[in-house]
Amino acid sequence: MKLNKNDLRYIKTEDNLKQALLTLLDQMSLKKITVKMICEVARCSRNTFYLHHEVKEDLYNTVVSNVLNSMQNAFQPRVDQVDQITDDILDEYTEGIMTSVASHKDSLRTLILQDNGLFFKQFTEIIQNTVLKGSSELANHFTVDTQLYSSYLAGAISGFIFNWFKNPICDLPTATKALKIIHRETMAICIKELKKEGHC
């Protein structure tokens, strides 16, 4: 049976399935969750589930993809020239990232706390790929390969966000302020080195 994915009933059921999975992930790992459990929380039949997804892993991947795709724009570089990078631009960049984190806070917390390493990899890759696409002009000014630059940036930001969720020693505004300081000071050194001839 072919379903119309634009049908409001389909959309509502899909949303219920995704929320049901996140609710269950708050309590246990994906490995322990069954399709029956998802259906009970979502209040739908198994047949309905299988009209949407073949297996629970497909539903999980859909949840992850939705979160990452929704956050992707936040990682887009704000300038295309090294000389345009200022403290205000760097602060705007980190503010945008943490605003996006706040918008997906509940989903991110659940996915991060239940992560076995795969979500961290996916999260880091979406940042790296977005930075790479947006750094084509900047690349003309760098002596370091942009692959290395984007890898550093993605790993640093992912590490900060994941650690904050796993060890929430401060609130979101304080975490945002900390990331601004770290990113600004680190990028000041990075930009200086990137401009040096023969650095890499």
JSON list of C-alpha atoms in Angstrom, two decimals:
[
{"chain": "A", "resi": 1, "resn": "MET", "atom": "CA", "xyz": [0.00, 0.00, 0.00]},
{"chain": "A", "resi": 2, "resn": "LYS", "atom": "CA", "xyz": [1.46, 3.32, -1.06]},
{"chain": "A", "resi": 3, "resn": "LEU", "atom": "CA", "xyz": [0.92, 6.11, 1.44]},
{"chain": "A", "resi": 4, "resn": "ASN", "atom": "CA", "xyz": [0.66, 9.80, 0.79]},
{"chain": "A", "resi": 5, "resn": "LYS", "atom": "CA", "xyz": [3.40, 11.24, 2.99]},
{"chain": "A", "resi": 6, "resn": "ASN", "atom": "CA", "xyz": [1.82, 14.68, 2.71]},
{"chain": "A", "resi": 7, "resn": "ASP", "atom": "CA", "xyz": [-1.42, 13.44, 4.22]},
{"chain": "A", "resi": 8, "resn": "LEU", "atom": "CA", "xyz": [-2.01, 14.99, 7.65]},
{"chain": "A", "resi": 9, "resn": "ARG", "atom": "CA", "xyz": [-2.85, 11.60, 9.15]},
{"chain": "A", "resi": 10, "resn": "TYR", "atom": "CA", "xyz": [0.45, 10.18, 7.92]},
{"chain": "A", "resi": 11, "resn": "ILE", "atom": "CA", "xyz": [2.39, 13.18, 9.25]},
{"chain": "A", "resi": 12, "resn": "LYS", "atom": "CA", "xyz": [0.69, 12.98, 12.66]},
{"chain": "A", "resi": 13, "resn": "THR", "atom": "CA", "xyz": [1.36, 9.26, 12.96]},
{"chain": "A", "resi": 14, "resn": "GLU", "atom": "CA", "xyz": [4.99, 9.72, 11.91]},
{"chain": "A", "resi": 15, "resn": "ASP", "atom": "CA", "xyz": [5.43, 12.46, 14.52]},
{"chain": "A", "resi": 16, "resn": "ASN", "atom": "CA", "xyz": [3.87, 10.20, 17.15]},
{"chain": "A", "resi": 17, "resn": "LEU", "atom": "CA", "xyz": [6.26, 7.38, 16.24]},
{"chain": "A", "resi": 18, "resn": "LYS", "atom": "CA", "xyz": [9.30, 9.65, 16.46]},
{"chain": "A", "resi": 19, "resn": "GLN", "atom": "CA", "xyz": [8.21, 11.08, 19.79]},
{"chain": "A", "resi": 20, "resn": "ALA", "atom": "CA", "xyz": [7.45, 7.59, 21.10]},
{"chain": "A", "resi": 21, "resn": "LEU", "atom": "CA", "xyz": [10.95, 6.44, 20.22]},
{"chain": "A", "resi": 22, "resn": "LEU", "atom": "CA", "xyz": [12.53, 9.47, 21.93]},
{"chain": "A", "resi": 23, "resn": "THR", "atom": "CA", "xyz": [10.39, 8.84, 25.02]},
{"chain": "A", "resi": 24, "resn": "LEU", "atom": "CA", "xyz": [11.57, 5.24, 25.17]},
{"chain": "A", "resi": 25, "resn": "LEU", "atom": "CA", "xyz": [15.19, 6.23, 24.54]},
{"chain": "A", "resi": 26, "resn": "ASP", "atom": "CA", "xyz": [14.99, 8.33, 27.69]},
{"chain": "A", "resi": 27, "resn": "GLN", "atom": "CA", "xyz": [14.49, 5.07, 29.56]},
{"chain": "A", "resi": 28, "resn": "MET", "atom": "CA", "xyz": [16.57, 2.48, 27.71]},
{"chain": "A", "resi": 29, "resn": "SER", "atom": "CA", "xyz": [18.90, 1.82, 24.79]},
{"chain": "A", "resi": 30, "resn": "LEU", "atom": "CA", "xyz": [17.67, 1.32, 21.23]},
{"chain": "A", "resi": 31, "resn": "LYS", "atom": "CA", "xyz": [18.72, -2.32, 21.46]},
{"chain": "A", "resi": 32, "resn": "LYS", "atom": "CA", "xyz": [16.18, -2.96, 24.23]},
{"chain": "A", "resi": 33, "resn": "ILE", "atom": "CA", "xyz": [13.32, -1.15, 22.52]},
{"chain": "A", "resi": 34, "resn": "THR", "atom": "CA", "xyz": [10.87, -3.22, 20.49]},
{"chain": "A", "resi": 35, "resn": "VAL", "atom": "CA", "xyz": [8.43, -2.25, 17.76]},
{"chain": "A", "resi": 36, "resn": "LYS", "atom": "CA", "xyz": [5.64, -3.36, 20.08]},
{"chain": "A", "resi": 37, "resn": "MET", "atom": "CA", "xyz": [6.80, -0.89, 22.74]},
{"chain": "A", "resi": 38, "resn": "ILE", "atom": "CA", "xyz": [6.99, 1.94, 20.20]},
{"chain": "A", "resi": 39, "resn": "CYS", "atom": "CA", "xyz": [3.46, 1.19, 19.00]},
{"chain": "A", "resi": 40, "resn": "GLU", "atom": "CA", "xyz": [2.10, 1.11, 22.56]},
{"chain": "A", "resi": 41, "resn": "VAL", "atom": "CA", "xyz": [3.55, 4.55, 23.33]},
{"chain": "A", "resi": 42, "resn": "ALA", "atom": "CA", "xyz": [2.53, 5.95, 19.94]},
{"chain": "A", "resi": 43, "resn": "ARG", "atom": "CA", "xyz": [-0.91, 4.32, 20.23]},
{"chain": "A", "resi": 44, "resn": "CYS", "atom": "CA", "xyz": [-0.85, 2.72, 16.83]},
{"chain": "A", "resi": 45, "resn": "SER", "atom": "CA", "xyz": [-0.87, -0.81, 15.47]},
{"chain": "A", "resi": 46, "resn": "ARG", "atom": "CA", "xyz": [2.18, -2.76, 14.33]},
{"chain": "A", "resi": 47, "resn": "ASN", "atom": "CA", "xyz": [0.74, -2.74, 10.82]},
{"chain": "A", "resi": 48, "resn": "THR", "atom": "CA", "xyz": [0.69, 1.06, 10.92]},
{"chain": "A", "resi": 49, "resn": "PHE", "atom": "CA", "xyz": [4.30, 1.11, 12.07]},
{"chain": "A", "resi": 50, "resn": "TYR", "atom": "CA", "xyz": [5.40, -1.09, 9.18]},
{"chain": "A", "resi": 51, "resn": "LEU", "atom": "CA", "xyz": [3.63, 1.18, 6.72]},
{"chain": "A", "resi": 52, "resn": "HIS", "atom": "CA", "xyz": [6.05, 3.88, 7.88]},
{"chain": "A", "resi": 53, "resn": "HIS", "atom": "CA", "xyz": [9.25, 1.97, 8.63]},
{"chain": "A", "resi": 54, "resn": "GLU", "atom": "CA", "xyz": [10.63, -1.48, 7.97]},
{"chain": "A", "resi": 55, "resn": "VAL", "atom": "CA", "xyz": [12.49, -1.74, 11.28]},
{"chain": "A", "resi": 56, "resn": "LYS", "atom": "CA", "xyz": [12.99, 0.37, 14.42]},
{"chain": "A", "resi": 57, "resn": "GLU", "atom": "CA", "xyz": [16.47, 1.35, 13.19]},
{"chain": "A", "resi": 58, "resn": "ASP", "atom": "CA", "xyz": [14.86, 3.10, 10.22]},
{"chain": "A", "resi": 59, "resn": "LEU", "atom": "CA", "xyz": [12.76, 5.17, 12.61]},
{"chain": "A", "resi": 60, "resn": "TYR", "atom": "CA", "xyz": [15.85, 6.00, 14.67]},
{"chain": "A", "resi": 61, "resn": "ASN", "atom": "CA", "xyz": [17.74, 7.09, 11.56]},
{"chain": "A", "resi": 62, "resn": "THR", "atom": "CA", "xyz": [14.81, 9.30, 10.58]},
{"chain": "A", "resi": 63, "resn": "VAL", "atom": "CA", "xyz": [14.85, 10.99, 13.99]},
{"chain": "A", "resi": 64, "resn": "VAL", "atom": "CA", "xyz": [18.60, 11.58, 13.74]},
{"chain": "A", "resi": 65, "resn": "SER", "atom": "CA", "xyz": [18.38, 12.89, 10.16]},
{"chain": "A", "resi": 66, "resn": "ASN", "atom": "CA", "xyz": [15.59, 15.30, 11.06]},
{"chain": "A", "resi": 67, "resn": "VAL", "atom": "CA", "xyz": [17.59, 16.77, 13.94]},
{"chain": "A", "resi": 68, "resn": "LEU", "atom": "CA", "xyz": [20.83, 17.06, 11.97]},
{"chain": "A", "resi": 69, "resn": "ASN", "atom": "CA", "xyz": [19.20, 18.50, 8.85]},
{"chain": "A", "resi": 70, "resn": "SER", "atom": "CA", "xyz": [17.34, 21.05, 10.93]},
{"chain": "A", "resi": 71, "resn": "MET", "atom": "CA", "xyz": [20.56, 22.15, 12.63]},
{"chain": "A", "resi": 72, "resn": "GLN", "atom": "CA", "xyz": [22.72, 22.19, 9.50]},
{"chain": "A", "resi": 73, "resn": "ASN", "atom": "CA", "xyz": [22.34, 25.88, 8.66]},
{"chain": "A", "resi": 74, "resn": "ALA", "atom": "CA", "xyz": [23.71, 26.85, 12.07]},
{"chain": "A", "resi": 75, "resn": "PHE", "atom": "CA", "xyz": [27.13, 25.45, 11.08]},
{"chain": "A", "resi": 76, "resn": "GLN", "atom": "CA", "xyz": [27.34, 27.39, 7.82]},
{"chain": "A", "resi": 77, "resn": "PRO", "atom": "CA", "xyz": [30.31, 29.82, 7.79]},
{"chain": "A", "resi": 78, "resn": "ARG", "atom": "CA", "xyz": [29.20, 33.47, 7.99]},
{"chain": "A", "resi": 79, "resn": "VAL", "atom": "CA", "xyz": [31.92, 34.97, 5.75]},
{"chain": "A", "resi": 80, "resn": "ASP", "atom": "CA", "xyz": [33.93, 34.03, 2.66]},
{"chain": "A", "resi": 81, "resn": "GLN", "atom": "CA", "xyz": [37.08, 36.07, 3.32]},
{"chain": "A", "resi": 82, "resn": "VAL", "atom": "CA", "xyz": [39.55, 35.63, 6.16]},
{"chain": "A", "resi": 83, "resn": "ASP", "atom": "CA", "xyz": [39.79, 39.39, 6.67]},
{"chain": "A", "resi": 84, "resn": "GLN", "atom": "CA", "xyz": [36.04, 39.51, 7.30]},
{"chain": "A", "resi": 85, "resn": "ILE", "atom": "CA", "xyz": [36.34, 37.32, 10.39]},
{"chain": "A", "resi": 86, "resn": "THR", "atom": "CA", "xyz": [35.89, 39.47, 13.49]},
{"chain": "A", "resi": 87, "resn": "ASP", "atom": "CA", "xyz": [35.02, 38.79, 17.13]},
{"chain": "A", "resi": 88, "resn": "ASP", "atom": "CA", "xyz": [31.43, 39.78, 16.37]},
{"chain": "A", "resi": 89, "resn": "ILE", "atom": "CA", "xyz": [31.27, 37.31, 13.46]},
{"chain": "A", "resi": 90, "resn": "LEU", "atom": "CA", "xyz": [32.72, 34.53, 15.63]},
{"chain": "A", "resi": 91, "resn": "ASP", "atom": "CA", "xyz": [30.24, 35.33, 18.40]},
{"chain": "A", "resi": 92, "resn": "GLU", "atom": "CA", "xyz": [27.37, 35.33, 15.89]},
{"chain": "A", "resi": 93, "resn": "TYR", "atom": "CA", "xyz": [28.50, 31.90, 14.68]},
{"chain": "A", "resi": 94, "resn": "THR", "atom": "CA", "xyz": [28.64, 30.32, 18.15]},
{"chain": "A", "resi": 95, "resn": "GLU", "atom": "CA", "xyz": [25.40, 32.05, 19.18]},
{"chain": "A", "resi": 96, "resn": "GLY", "atom": "CA", "xyz": [23.67, 30.54, 16.15]},
{"chain": "A", "resi": 97, "resn": "ILE", "atom": "CA", "xyz": [24.94, 27.08, 17.00]},
{"chain": "A", "resi": 98, "resn": "MET", "atom": "CA", "xyz": [23.83, 27.24, 20.63]},
{"chain": "A", "resi": 99, "resn": "THR", "atom": "CA", "xyz": [20.45, 28.70, 19.63]},
{"chain": "A", "resi": 100, "resn": "SER", "atom": "CA", "xyz": [19.99, 25.68, 17.37]},
{"chain": "A", "resi": 101, "resn": "VAL", "atom": "CA", "xyz": [21.06, 23.42, 20.24]},
{"chain": "A", "resi": 102, "resn": "ALA", "atom": "CA", "xyz": [18.43, 25.06, 22.46]},
{"chain": "A", "resi": 103, "resn": "SER", "atom": "CA", "xyz": [15.74, 24.48, 19.81]},
{"chain": "A", "resi": 104, "resn": "HIS", "atom": "CA", "xyz": [16.53, 20.74, 19.77]},
{"chain": "A", "resi": 105, "resn": "LYS", "atom": "CA", "xyz": [17.60, 20.42, 23.39]},
{"chain": "A", "resi": 106, "resn": "ASP", "atom": "CA", "xyz": [15.30, 17.55, 24.40]},
{"chain": "A", "resi": 107, "resn": "SER", "atom": "CA", "xyz": [15.99, 15.46, 21.31]},
{"chain": "A", "resi": 108, "resn": "LEU", "atom": "CA", "xyz": [19.73, 16.11, 21.49]},
{"chain": "A", "resi": 109, "resn": "ARG", "atom": "CA", "xyz": [19.91, 15.20, 25.16]},
{"chain": "A", "resi": 110, "resn": "THR", "atom": "CA", "xyz": [18.19, 11.89, 24.52]},
{"chain": "A", "resi": 111, "resn": "LEU", "atom": "CA", "xyz": [20.29, 11.02, 21.47]},
{"chain": "A", "resi": 112, "resn": "ILE", "atom": "CA", "xyz": [23.56, 12.05, 23.12]},
{"chain": "A", "resi": 113, "resn": "LEU", "atom": "CA", "xyz": [22.97, 10.26, 26.42]},
{"chain": "A", "resi": 114, "resn": "GLN", "atom": "CA", "xyz": [22.08, 7.05, 24.58]},
{"chain": "A", "resi": 115, "resn": "ASP", "atom": "CA", "xyz": [24.85, 7.42, 22.01]},
{"chain": "A", "resi": 116, "resn": "ASN", "atom": "CA", "xyz": [27.20, 4.53, 21.35]},
{"chain": "A", "resi": 117, "resn": "GLY", "atom": "CA", "xyz": [29.49, 6.70, 19.24]},
{"chain": "A", "resi": 118, "resn": "LEU", "atom": "CA", "xyz": [27.49, 6.67, 16.01]},
{"chain": "A", "resi": 119, "resn": "PHE", "atom": "CA", "xyz": [25.52, 9.85, 16.68]},
{"chain": "A", "resi": 120, "resn": "PHE", "atom": "CA", "xyz": [28.71, 11.71, 17.63]},
{"chain": "A", "resi": 121, "resn": "LYS", "atom": "CA", "xyz": [30.21, 10.61, 14.30]},
{"chain": "A", "resi": 122, "resn": "GLN", "atom": "CA", "xyz": [27.11, 11.74, 12.38]},
{"chain": "A", "resi": 123, "resn": "PHE", "atom": "CA", "xyz": [26.94, 15.04, 14.26]},
{"chain": "A", "resi": 124, "resn": "THR", "atom": "CA", "xyz": [30.61, 15.77, 13.60]},
{"chain": "A", "resi": 125, "resn": "GLU", "atom": "CA", "xyz": [30.30, 14.85, 9.93]},
{"chain": "A", "resi": 126, "resn": "ILE", "atom": "CA", "xyz": [27.36, 17.20, 9.34]},
{"chain": "A", "resi": 127, "resn": "ILE", "atom": "CA", "xyz": [29.38, 20.07, 10.80]},
{"chain": "A", "resi": 128, "resn": "GLN", "atom": "CA", "xyz": [32.49, 19.17, 8.81]},
{"chain": "A", "resi": 129, "resn": "ASN", "atom": "CA", "xyz": [30.62, 18.78, 5.53]},
{"chain": "A", "resi": 130, "resn": "THR", "atom": "CA", "xyz": [28.74, 22.06, 6.04]},
{"chain": "A", "resi": 131, "resn": "VAL", "atom": "CA", "xyz": [31.94, 23.93, 6.87]},
{"chain": "A", "resi": 132, "resn": "LEU", "atom": "CA", "xyz": [33.70, 22.43, 3.86]},
{"chain": "A", "resi": 133, "resn": "LYS", "atom": "CA", "xyz": [30.92, 23.52, 1.49]},
{"chain": "A", "resi": 134, "resn": "GLY", "atom": "CA", "xyz": [30.93, 27.01, 2.90]},
{"chain": "A", "resi": 135, "resn": "SER", "atom": "CA", "xyz": [34.71, 27.40, 2.97]},
{"chain": "A", "resi": 136, "resn": "SER", "atom": "CA", "xyz": [35.48, 27.21, -0.74]},
{"chain": "A", "resi": 137, "resn": "GLU", "atom": "CA", "xyz": [36.32, 30.92, -0.90]},
{"chain": "A", "resi": 138, "resn": "LEU", "atom": "CA", "xyz": [38.16, 30.91, 2.41]},
{"chain": "A", "resi": 139, "resn": "ALA", "atom": "CA", "xyz": [40.27, 28.04, 1.12]},
{"chain": "A", "resi": 140, "resn": "ASN", "atom": "CA", "xyz": [42.01, 30.38, -1.31]},
{"chain": "A", "resi": 141, "resn": "HIS", "atom": "CA", "xyz": [43.47, 32.24, 1.66]},
{"chain": "A", "resi": 142, "resn": "PHE", "atom": "CA", "xyz": [44.52, 29.23, 3.73]},
{"chain": "A", "resi": 143, "resn": "THR", "atom": "CA", "xyz": [47.84, 27.44, 3.52]},
{"chain": "A", "resi": 144, "resn": "VAL", "atom": "CA", "xyz": [46.34, 24.62, 5.58]},
{"chain": "A", "resi": 145, "resn": "ASP", "atom": "CA", "xyz": [44.10, 22.16, 3.77]},
{"chain": "A", "resi": 146, "resn": "THR", "atom": "CA", "xyz": [40.46, 23.03, 4.49]},
{"chain": "A", "resi": 147, "resn": "GLN", "atom": "CA", "xyz": [39.83, 19.36, 5.31]},
{"chain": "A", "resi": 148, "resn": "LEU", "atom": "CA", "xyz": [42.08, 19.79, 8.34]},
{"chain": "A", "resi": 149, "resn": "TYR", "atom": "CA", "xyz": [40.46, 23.09, 9.27]},
{"chain": "A", "resi": 150, "resn": "SER", "atom": "CA", "xyz": [36.92, 21.74, 9.03]},
{"chain": "A", "resi": 151, "resn": "SER", "atom": "CA", "xyz": [37.91, 18.57, 10.88]},
{"chain": "A", "resi": 152, "resn": "TYR", "atom": "CA", "xyz": [39.31, 20.61, 13.76]},
{"chain": "A", "resi": 153, "resn": "LEU", "atom": "CA", "xyz": [36.26, 22.87, 13.94]},
{"chain": "A", "resi": 154, "resn": "ALA", "atom": "CA", "xyz": [33.76, 20.01, 13.74]},
{"chain": "A", "resi": 155, "resn": "GLY", "atom": "CA", "xyz": [35.52, 17.94, 16.38]},
{"chain": "A", "resi": 156, "resn": "ALA", "atom": "CA", "xyz": [35.88, 20.88, 18.76]},
{"chain": "A", "resi": 157, "resn": "ILE", "atom": "CA", "xyz": [32.25, 21.99, 18.52]},
{"chain": "A", "resi": 158, "resn": "SER", "atom": "CA", "xyz": [30.88, 18.44, 18.73]},
{"chain": "A", "resi": 159, "resn": "GLY", "atom": "CA", "xyz": [33.07, 17.68, 21.73]},
{"chain": "A", "resi": 160, "resn": "PHE", "atom": "CA", "xyz": [31.91, 20.83, 23.52]},
{"chain": "A", "resi": 161, "resn": "ILE", "atom": "CA", "xyz": [28.20, 20.19, 22.91]},
{"chain": "A", "resi": 162, "resn": "PHE", "atom": "CA", "xyz": [28.30, 16.48, 23.76]},
{"chain": "A", "resi": 163, "resn": "ASN", "atom": "CA", "xyz": [30.31, 17.09, 26.93]},
{"chain": "A", "resi": 164, "resn": "TRP", "atom": "CA", "xyz": [27.87, 19.81, 28.02]},
{"chain": "A", "resi": 165, "resn": "PHE", "atom": "CA", "xyz": [24.92, 17.43, 27.70]},
{"chain": "A", "resi": 166, "resn": "LYS", "atom": "CA", "xyz": [26.74, 14.61, 29.48]},
{"chain": "A", "resi": 167, "resn": "ASN", "atom": "CA", "xyz": [28.12, 16.88, 32.22]},
{"chain": "A", "resi": 168, "resn": "PRO", "atom": "CA", "xyz": [25.70, 19.82, 32.53]},
{"chain": "A", "resi": 169, "resn": "ILE", "atom": "CA", "xyz": [27.71, 21.84, 35.05]},
{"chain": "A", "resi": 170, "resn": "CYS", "atom": "CA", "xyz": [26.17, 25.11, 33.86]},
{"chain": "A", "resi": 171, "resn": "ASP", "atom": "CA", "xyz": [23.04, 26.44, 32.17]},
{"chain": "A", "resi": 172, "resn": "LEU", "atom": "CA", "xyz": [22.72, 27.10, 28.44]},
{"chain": "A", "resi": 173, "resn": "PRO", "atom": "CA", "xyz": [23.51, 30.86, 28.55]},
{"chain": "A", "resi": 174, "resn": "THR", "atom": "CA", "xyz": [26.69, 30.16, 30.54]},
{"chain": "A", "resi": 175, "resn": "ALA", "atom": "CA", "xyz": [27.66, 27.36, 28.15]},
{"chain": "A", "resi": 176, "resn": "THR", "atom": "CA", "xyz": [27.06, 29.70, 25.20]},
{"chain": "A", "resi": 177, "resn": "LYS", "atom": "CA", "xyz": [29.29, 32.36, 26.76]},
{"chain": "A", "resi": 178, "resn": "ALA", "atom": "CA", "xyz": [32.01, 29.76, 27.38]},
{"chain": "A", "resi": 179, "resn": "LEU", "atom": "CA", "xyz": [31.88, 28.52, 23.79]},
{"chain": "A", "resi": 180, "resn": "LYS", "atom": "CA", "xyz": [32.13, 32.10, 22.50]},
{"chain": "A", "resi": 181, "resn": "ILE", "atom": "CA", "xyz": [35.29, 32.70, 24.53]},
{"chain": "A", "resi": 182, "resn": "ILE", "atom": "CA", "xyz": [36.88, 29.37, 23.60]},
{"chain": "A", "resi": 183, "resn": "HIS", "atom": "CA", "xyz": [36.04, 29.71, 19.91]},
{"chain": "A", "resi": 184, "resn": "ARG", "atom": "CA", "xyz": [37.11, 33.34, 19.68]},
{"chain": "A", "resi": 185, "resn": "GLU", "atom": "CA", "xyz": [40.48, 32.78, 21.37]},
{"chain": "A", "resi": 186, "resn": "THR", "atom": "CA", "xyz": [41.20, 29.56, 19.49]},
{"chain": "A", "resi": 187, "resn": "MET", "atom": "CA", "xyz": [40.23, 31.00, 16.11]},
{"chain": "A", "resi": 188, "resn": "ALA", "atom": "CA", "xyz": [42.41, 34.07, 16.69]},
{"chain": "A", "resi": 189, "resn": "ILE", "atom": "CA", "xyz": [45.44, 31.78, 16.91]},
{"chain": "A", "resi": 190, "resn": "CYS", "atom": "CA", "xyz": [44.17, 29.53, 14.11]},
{"chain": "A", "resi": 191, "resn": "ILE", "atom": "CA", "xyz": [43.61, 32.40, 11.68]},
{"chain": "A", "resi": 192, "resn": "LYS", "atom": "CA", "xyz": [47.07, 33.78, 12.41]},
{"chain": "A", "resi": 193, "resn": "GLU", "atom": "CA", "xyz": [48.63, 30.43, 11.60]},
{"chain": "A", "resi": 194, "resn": "LEU", "atom": "CA", "xyz": [46.44, 29.83, 8.55]},
{"chain": "A", "resi": 195, "resn": "LYS", "atom": "CA", "xyz": [47.71, 33.04, 6.99]},
{"chain": "A", "resi": 196, "resn": "LYS", "atom": "CA", "xyz": [51.34, 32.08, 7.34]},
{"chain": "A", "resi": 197, "resn": "GLU", "atom": "CA", "xyz": [53.05, 30.99, 4.16]},
{"chain": "A", "resi": 198, "resn": "GLY", "atom": "CA", "xyz": [54.26, 27.42, 4.08]},
{"chain": "A", "resi": 199, "resn": "HIS", "atom": "CA", "xyz": [52.46, 26.49, 7.32]},
{"chain": "A", "resi": 200, "resn": "CYS", "atom": "CA", "xyz": [51.29, 23.15, 6.03]}
]
